[in-house]
Tab-separated table of C-alpha atoms in Angstrom:
chain	number	residue	atom	x	y	z
A	295	MET	CA	27.395	22.421	-28.237
A	296	THR	CA	26.927	20.466	-31.831
A	297	TYR	CA	24.876	21.441	-34.586
A	298	LYS	CA	22.278	18.873	-35.422
A	299	PRO	CA	19.456	19.237	-38.150
A	300	LEU	CA	16.269	19.987	-37.266
A	301	ILE	CA	13.776	18.223	-39.272
A	302	VAL	CA	10.359	20.869	-39.361
A	303	HIS	CA	8.135	20.491	-41.749
A	304	SER	CA	10.301	17.914	-43.792
A	305	LYS	CA	12.227	20.805	-44.227
A	306	SER	CA	16.115	20.429	-43.480
A	307	VAL	CA	17.501	23.620	-40.884
A	308	LEU	CA	20.289	23.872	-38.718
A	309	ALA	CA	19.526	24.402	-35.281
A	310	ASN	CA	21.699	25.555	-32.118
A	311	VAL	CA	20.872	21.933	-30.117
A	312	GLU	CA	22.513	20.732	-27.159
A	313	GLU	CA	23.028	16.953	-27.066
A	314	VAL	CA	20.491	15.888	-24.465
A	315	PRO	CA	20.686	12.017	-23.890
A	316	PRO	CA	18.137	10.799	-23.696
A	317	LEU	CA	15.424	9.907	-20.936
A	318	PRO	CA	14.891	6.953	-19.799
A	319	SER	CA	11.432	5.277	-20.638
A	320	LEU	CA	8.189	5.769	-18.532
A	321	MET	CA	8.948	2.057	-17.246
A	322	GLY	CA	12.356	3.075	-15.519
A	323	GLY	CA	15.007	2.176	-17.614
A	324	ARG	CA	14.278	-1.389	-16.349
A	325	PRO	CA	14.431	-4.670	-18.320
A	326	TRP	CA	11.758	-6.406	-18.748
A	327	GLN	CA	14.036	-8.622	-17.087
A	328	ARG	CA	13.755	-7.167	-13.828
A	329	GLN	CA	9.753	-6.659	-13.769
A	330	GLY	CA	8.547	-10.041	-12.996
A	331	PRO	CA	10.943	-10.802	-11.138
A	332	ALA	CA	10.199	-7.920	-8.745
A	333	LEU	CA	6.826	-7.464	-8.674
A	334	ILE	CA	6.876	-11.007	-7.579
A	335	GLY	CA	8.806	-9.839	-4.875
A	336	PHE	CA	6.541	-7.151	-3.669
A	337	LEU	CA	3.315	-9.401	-3.711
A	338	ALA	CA	5.469	-11.721	-1.670
A	339	VAL	CA	7.104	-9.312	0.661
A	340	SER	CA	2.635	-8.023	0.826
A	341	TRP	CA	1.158	-11.510	1.685
A	342	LEU	CA	4.246	-12.387	3.909
A	343	VAL	CA	3.203	-9.406	5.632
A	344	SER	CA	-0.449	-10.946	5.809
A	345	LEU	CA	1.111	-13.859	7.045
A	346	LEU	CA	2.210	-13.265	10.435
A	347	GLY	CA	-0.551	-10.332	10.716
A	348	SER	CA	-3.154	-13.139	10.710
A	349	LEU	CA	-1.581	-15.101	13.605
A	350	PRO	CA	-2.543	-13.087	16.311
A	351	ILE	CA	-6.232	-13.528	14.608
A	352	ARG	CA	-5.653	-17.393	14.819
A	353	MET	CA	-3.715	-17.713	18.080
A	354	ASN	CA	-5.823	-15.439	19.775
A	355	GLY	CA	-9.830	-14.762	18.224
A	356	THR	CA	-11.846	-17.087	19.860
A	357	TRP	CA	-12.540	-14.229	21.570
A	358	TYR	CA	-13.702	-12.495	19.387
A	359	ALA	CA	-15.792	-15.123	17.532
A	360	LEU	CA	-17.828	-14.209	21.364
A	361	ALA	CA	-17.169	-10.441	21.125
A	362	ASP	CA	-19.905	-8.326	20.746
A	363	LYS	CA	-19.445	-6.995	17.140
A	364	ALA	CA	-20.899	-3.904	15.089
A	365	PRO	CA	-24.224	-4.920	13.092
A	366	TRP	CA	-21.833	-3.820	9.900
A	367	THR	CA	-20.218	-6.602	10.162
A	368	PRO	CA	-18.940	-8.796	7.625
A	369	PRO	CA	-18.583	-12.192	7.964
A	370	GLY	CA	-15.190	-13.897	8.203
A	371	TRP	CA	-14.112	-14.875	5.251
A	372	ILE	CA	-15.057	-11.675	3.199
A	373	PHE	CA	-12.096	-9.925	5.407
A	374	SER	CA	-9.895	-12.824	4.984
A	375	SER	CA	-10.433	-12.039	0.759
A	376	VAL	CA	-10.661	-8.947	0.801
A	377	TRP	CA	-7.417	-8.263	2.291
A	378	LEU	CA	-6.068	-10.600	0.542
A	379	VAL	CA	-7.050	-7.948	-2.732
A	380	LEU	CA	-5.950	-4.963	-0.478
A	381	TYR	CA	-2.420	-6.793	0.075
A	382	ALA	CA	-2.081	-7.888	-3.738
A	383	ALA	CA	-2.935	-4.269	-4.566
A	384	MET	CA	-0.630	-3.129	-2.740
A	385	ALA	CA	1.947	-4.636	-3.693
A	386	VAL	CA	1.385	-3.738	-7.634
A	387	ALA	CA	1.248	0.102	-7.121
A	388	ALA	CA	4.514	-0.586	-4.894
A	389	TRP	CA	5.726	-1.929	-7.988
A	390	LEU	CA	4.411	0.638	-9.855
A	391	VAL	CA	6.288	3.461	-8.093
A	392	TRP	CA	9.867	1.213	-7.965
A	393	ARG	CA	9.283	0.995	-11.980
A	394	GLN	CA	8.786	5.019	-12.079
A	395	ARG	CA	12.169	6.476	-12.183
A	396	LEU	CA	11.606	9.758	-13.220
A	397	LEU	CA	11.049	11.357	-9.864
A	398	PRO	CA	12.170	11.036	-6.133
A	399	ARG	CA	10.904	7.647	-4.615
A	400	LYS	CA	12.393	8.078	-1.505
A	401	ALA	CA	9.478	9.540	0.760
A	402	ALA	CA	7.188	7.019	-1.103
A	403	PHE	CA	8.765	4.174	0.129
A	404	ARG	CA	9.608	5.359	3.616
A	405	ALA	CA	5.837	5.860	4.274
A	406	TYR	CA	4.771	2.118	2.979
A	407	GLY	CA	6.950	0.812	4.932
A	408	VAL	CA	5.355	2.303	7.664
A	409	LEU	CA	2.103	1.167	6.138
A	410	LEU	CA	3.424	-2.683	6.579
A	411	VAL	CA	4.987	-2.566	9.621
A	412	LEU	CA	1.391	-0.579	10.945
A	413	ASN	CA	0.119	-3.650	9.070
A	414	LEU	CA	1.961	-5.898	11.537
A	415	ALA	CA	1.133	-3.929	14.441
A	416	TRP	CA	-3.023	-3.384	14.154
A	417	PRO	CA	-3.877	-7.389	14.452
A	418	LEU	CA	-0.808	-7.819	17.790
A	419	MET	CA	-3.005	-5.227	19.251
A	420	PHE	CA	-6.404	-5.491	18.648
A	421	PHE	CA	-6.398	-9.470	18.784
A	422	GLY	CA	-3.025	-10.354	20.793
A	423	LEU	CA	-3.475	-8.027	23.493
A	424	TYR	CA	-6.947	-7.966	24.085
A	425	PRO	CA	-7.069	-11.231	26.350
A	426	MET	CA	-4.516	-9.621	28.692
A	427	LEU	CA	-5.260	-6.323	28.671
A	428	GLY	CA	-9.437	-6.436	27.831
A	429	ALA	CA	-10.627	-3.040	26.181
A	430	ALA	CA	-7.355	-1.162	26.479
A	431	ALA	CA	-6.032	-2.647	23.549
A	432	LEU	CA	-9.006	-2.464	21.800
A	433	TRP	CA	-8.302	1.511	22.216
A	434	MET	CA	-5.035	0.965	21.804
A	435	ALA	CA	-5.795	-0.934	18.368
A	436	LEU	CA	-7.614	1.926	17.584
A	437	LEU	CA	-4.726	4.528	17.851
A	438	VAL	CA	-2.620	2.460	15.724
A	439	ILE	CA	-5.669	1.893	12.933
A	440	GLY	CA	-6.125	6.009	13.478
A	441	ALA	CA	-2.401	6.147	12.468
A	442	HIS	CA	-2.082	3.804	9.857
A	443	ALA	CA	-5.532	5.103	7.496
A	444	VAL	CA	-3.255	8.625	7.649
A	445	VAL	CA	-0.348	6.499	6.611
A	446	ALA	CA	-1.636	5.114	4.067
A	447	THR	CA	-3.494	8.598	2.853
A	448	LEU	CA	-0.214	9.513	2.700
A	449	THR	CA	0.931	6.886	0.610
A	450	VAL	CA	-1.509	7.738	-1.536
A	451	LEU	CA	-0.362	11.380	-1.787
A	452	PHE	CA	2.882	9.989	-2.327
A	453	PHE	CA	2.427	7.350	-5.001
A	454	GLY	CA	-0.426	9.177	-6.726
A	455	PRO	CA	1.803	12.394	-8.606
A	456	ILE	CA	4.934	9.044	-9.164
A	457	SER	CA	2.252	6.635	-10.640
A	458	ARG	CA	-1.587	7.467	-10.383
A	459	THR	CA	-2.685	4.320	-10.855
A	460	ALA	CA	-0.448	3.608	-8.097
A	461	GLY	CA	-2.038	5.785	-6.184
A	462	LEU	CA	-5.272	4.912	-7.139
A	463	LEU	CA	-4.445	0.845	-6.108
A	464	MET	CA	-4.405	2.491	-3.045
A	465	LEU	CA	-7.927	4.067	-2.365
A	466	PRO	CA	-10.114	1.422	-1.534
A	467	TYR	CA	-7.024	0.287	1.495
A	468	VAL	CA	-7.875	3.895	2.778
A	469	SER	CA	-11.308	3.123	1.725
A	470	TRP	CA	-11.097	-0.346	4.051
A	471	LEU	CA	-9.232	1.245	6.715
A	472	VAL	CA	-11.947	3.812	7.823
A	473	PHE	CA	-14.613	1.157	6.987
A	474	SER	CA	-12.280	-1.406	10.178
A	475	ALA	CA	-11.992	1.486	12.337
A	476	SER	CA	-15.535	1.869	12.545
A	477	LEU	CA	-15.794	-1.836	13.526
A	478	ASN	CA	-12.913	-1.171	16.178
A	479	LEU	CA	-14.664	1.671	17.851
A	480	TYR	CA	-17.747	-0.680	17.982
A	481	ALA	CA	-15.391	-3.141	19.840
A	482	ALA	CA	-13.668	-1.119	22.102
A	483	MET	CA	-16.755	0.301	23.079
A	484	ASN	CA	-18.965	-2.716	23.362
A	485	ASN	CA	-16.462	-5.107	24.801
C-alpha cells in the first residue's frame, strides 16, 4: 500500500489508499483509430447478411407476388427500406457493445451471431423452399421467425445492460419481426 495525499475541500490529508490502475474509458479503451474501421466492419457484416438473405427472395419471389397476402402487407419497397435501416441499427448496436469493455459481452455476441444466422434462414425457408414444399415451407418459416423474435428479444436483454443505446436500437428490430411473423402466419394459413 502507498500513502497518497487526498484533496478534500482544498485541504491535503494523508489517507491509506491503495494504488488502483485507471479504469478503461467508456469507449472500452479502444483508440479512435479502431472505432471507425470497427463500425464499418459491423455494417459490412450486417449488410452482407442482408444481401445473402435477399438472394432467395430475388430468385423465388415471383410466387409471393401472386400469393394471397395479409391486408396489412406494406408495398415491397417498404420491406427493403425498413430492412436496410434495421440492419444498420443492428450493426451500430453490436458496435456499441463491442466498444464497451467493462462488462462481459460473450453471451451478447453469441446471441447476435445466432440472430444473423436466423436472418439468413428465414428467407431461405419462406421464399426459397416454398416452390418445392408449398405451405409446409411457410409453416417452417413461421417457426424460424418465432425463434428469431425470441433470440432478438434475448439480444435486447443482453445488449441493454452493456449499452442502453444498443438495447434500444434493437427494439424496432424486435417489433418488425413480430409484424413480419403476422404476415408469415397469414401467408401460411392462406396459401
